């Protein structure tokens, strides 16, 4: 029987863990949840794939059984989300970094693999780009084909299927890939020191004329469309690429292919850490949270030879894993929302 310790838990007690958030972290969390459900006396956690942004919105909605206990994230929590948590009475949050993932720019294996620079990706997908005729001015993106962007690329229409604005994968893509390419233009890079907001608007705003197609949070839908149209490209996490390597292939970005090793050593330029966040007020109130955290951060799960690496998660270095595991063991709130 769950003890009632605060007004937030005065409703009918919930006897299972409720998890929301990132579609990229979802498959890892699901495997851990299933293992946890089979090997302990606790119920298997309920997990929803809402996207990173959507997950934080739900997670930061309040304390109590009506609100999620954990949210998965393919980027770090933003200050605005910390403020939202604080405004809704969530004071202590435990951030758990679980490993690394790369963002793949993939196409169907029915066609040849492609090689891009981050500059190519910026010019192909940004809403406004430097005027091709020269000068330090921006124009609405005029590029219709990849060949127009770079003469070494194929003469096919630019069509990229990717995640929506609520996705942490999209956040990471615009920051790591597009902004990484945008910095190649010195005059744009100089804007960052004068007006960071304007700089980010230039570098991180995706075009809206149909070249980029918002495919929602469903990576399987992107996979189906790549099979139907081999000339199109899709954006998703390395773990999804790894699980579907018989159907799709990752493009080489700045001379590095998306592989387990290149993501681990950070030579693949579009890689990012993955996280989940725990509401400390729910630990001890919702049964099994501490034990779920221990399962996730066990060597048999997230270690170099753990079952999550078989699913495509690139483990943290051993020393960092030990440090994060210690934070989890101590239930140390490393984010204070007030």
CSV table of N, CA and C in Angstrom, one decimal, residues 107-108 111 114 146 155-159 225-226 228-233:
chain,number,residue,atom,x,y,z
A,107,UNK,N,19.8,7.4,-46.3
A,107,UNK,CA,19.0,7.1,-47.5
A,107,UNK,C,18.8,5.6,-47.7
A,108,UNK,N,18.0,5.2,-48.7
A,108,UNK,CA,17.7,3.8,-48.9
A,108,UNK,C,19.0,3.1,-49.5
A,111,UNK,N,20.0,2.9,-53.3
A,111,UNK,CA,20.8,3.8,-54.1
A,111,UNK,C,22.1,4.0,-53.4
A,114,UNK,N,25.8,8.7,-49.7
A,114,UNK,CA,26.2,10.1,-50.0
A,114,UNK,C,27.2,10.7,-49.1
A,146,UNK,N,20.4,19.1,-54.9
A,146,UNK,CA,21.7,18.9,-54.2
A,146,UNK,C,22.8,19.4,-55.0
A,155,UNK,N,22.2,15.4,-59.0
A,155,UNK,CA,21.2,16.4,-59.5
A,155,UNK,C,19.8,15.9,-59.2
A,156,UNK,N,19.4,15.8,-57.9
A,156,UNK,CA,18.1,15.4,-57.5
A,156,UNK,C,17.5,16.4,-56.6
A,157,UNK,N,16.2,16.5,-56.5
A,157,UNK,CA,15.6,17.4,-55.6
A,157,UNK,C,15.9,17.2,-54.2
A,158,UNK,N,16.1,18.3,-53.4
A,158,UNK,CA,16.3,18.2,-52.0
A,158,UNK,C,15.0,17.9,-51.3
A,159,UNK,N,15.0,16.7,-50.7
A,159,UNK,CA,13.8,16.3,-49.9
A,159,UNK,C,14.3,15.5,-48.7
A,225,UNK,N,9.0,5.9,-46.0
A,225,UNK,CA,9.1,6.9,-47.1
A,225,UNK,C,10.4,6.8,-47.8
A,226,UNK,N,11.5,6.5,-47.1
A,226,UNK,CA,12.8,6.3,-47.8
A,226,UNK,C,12.8,5.1,-48.7
A,228,UNK,N,10.0,4.0,-50.2
A,228,UNK,CA,9.1,4.4,-51.3
A,228,UNK,C,9.8,5.3,-52.3
A,229,UNK,N,10.6,6.3,-51.7
A,229,UNK,CA,11.3,7.3,-52.6
A,229,UNK,C,12.8,7.2,-52.2
A,230,UNK,N,13.6,6.4,-52.9
A,230,UNK,CA,15.0,6.3,-52.6
A,230,UNK,C,15.9,7.5,-52.8
A,231,UNK,N,15.3,8.6,-53.5
A,231,UNK,CA,16.0,9.8,-53.7
A,231,UNK,C,15.9,10.7,-52.5
A,232,UNK,N,15.0,10.4,-51.6
A,232,UNK,CA,14.9,11.3,-50.4
A,232,UNK,C,15.8,10.8,-49.3
A,233,UNK,N,16.0,11.7,-48.3
A,233,UNK,CA,16.9,11.5,-47.1
A,233,UNK,C,16.1,11.6,-45.9
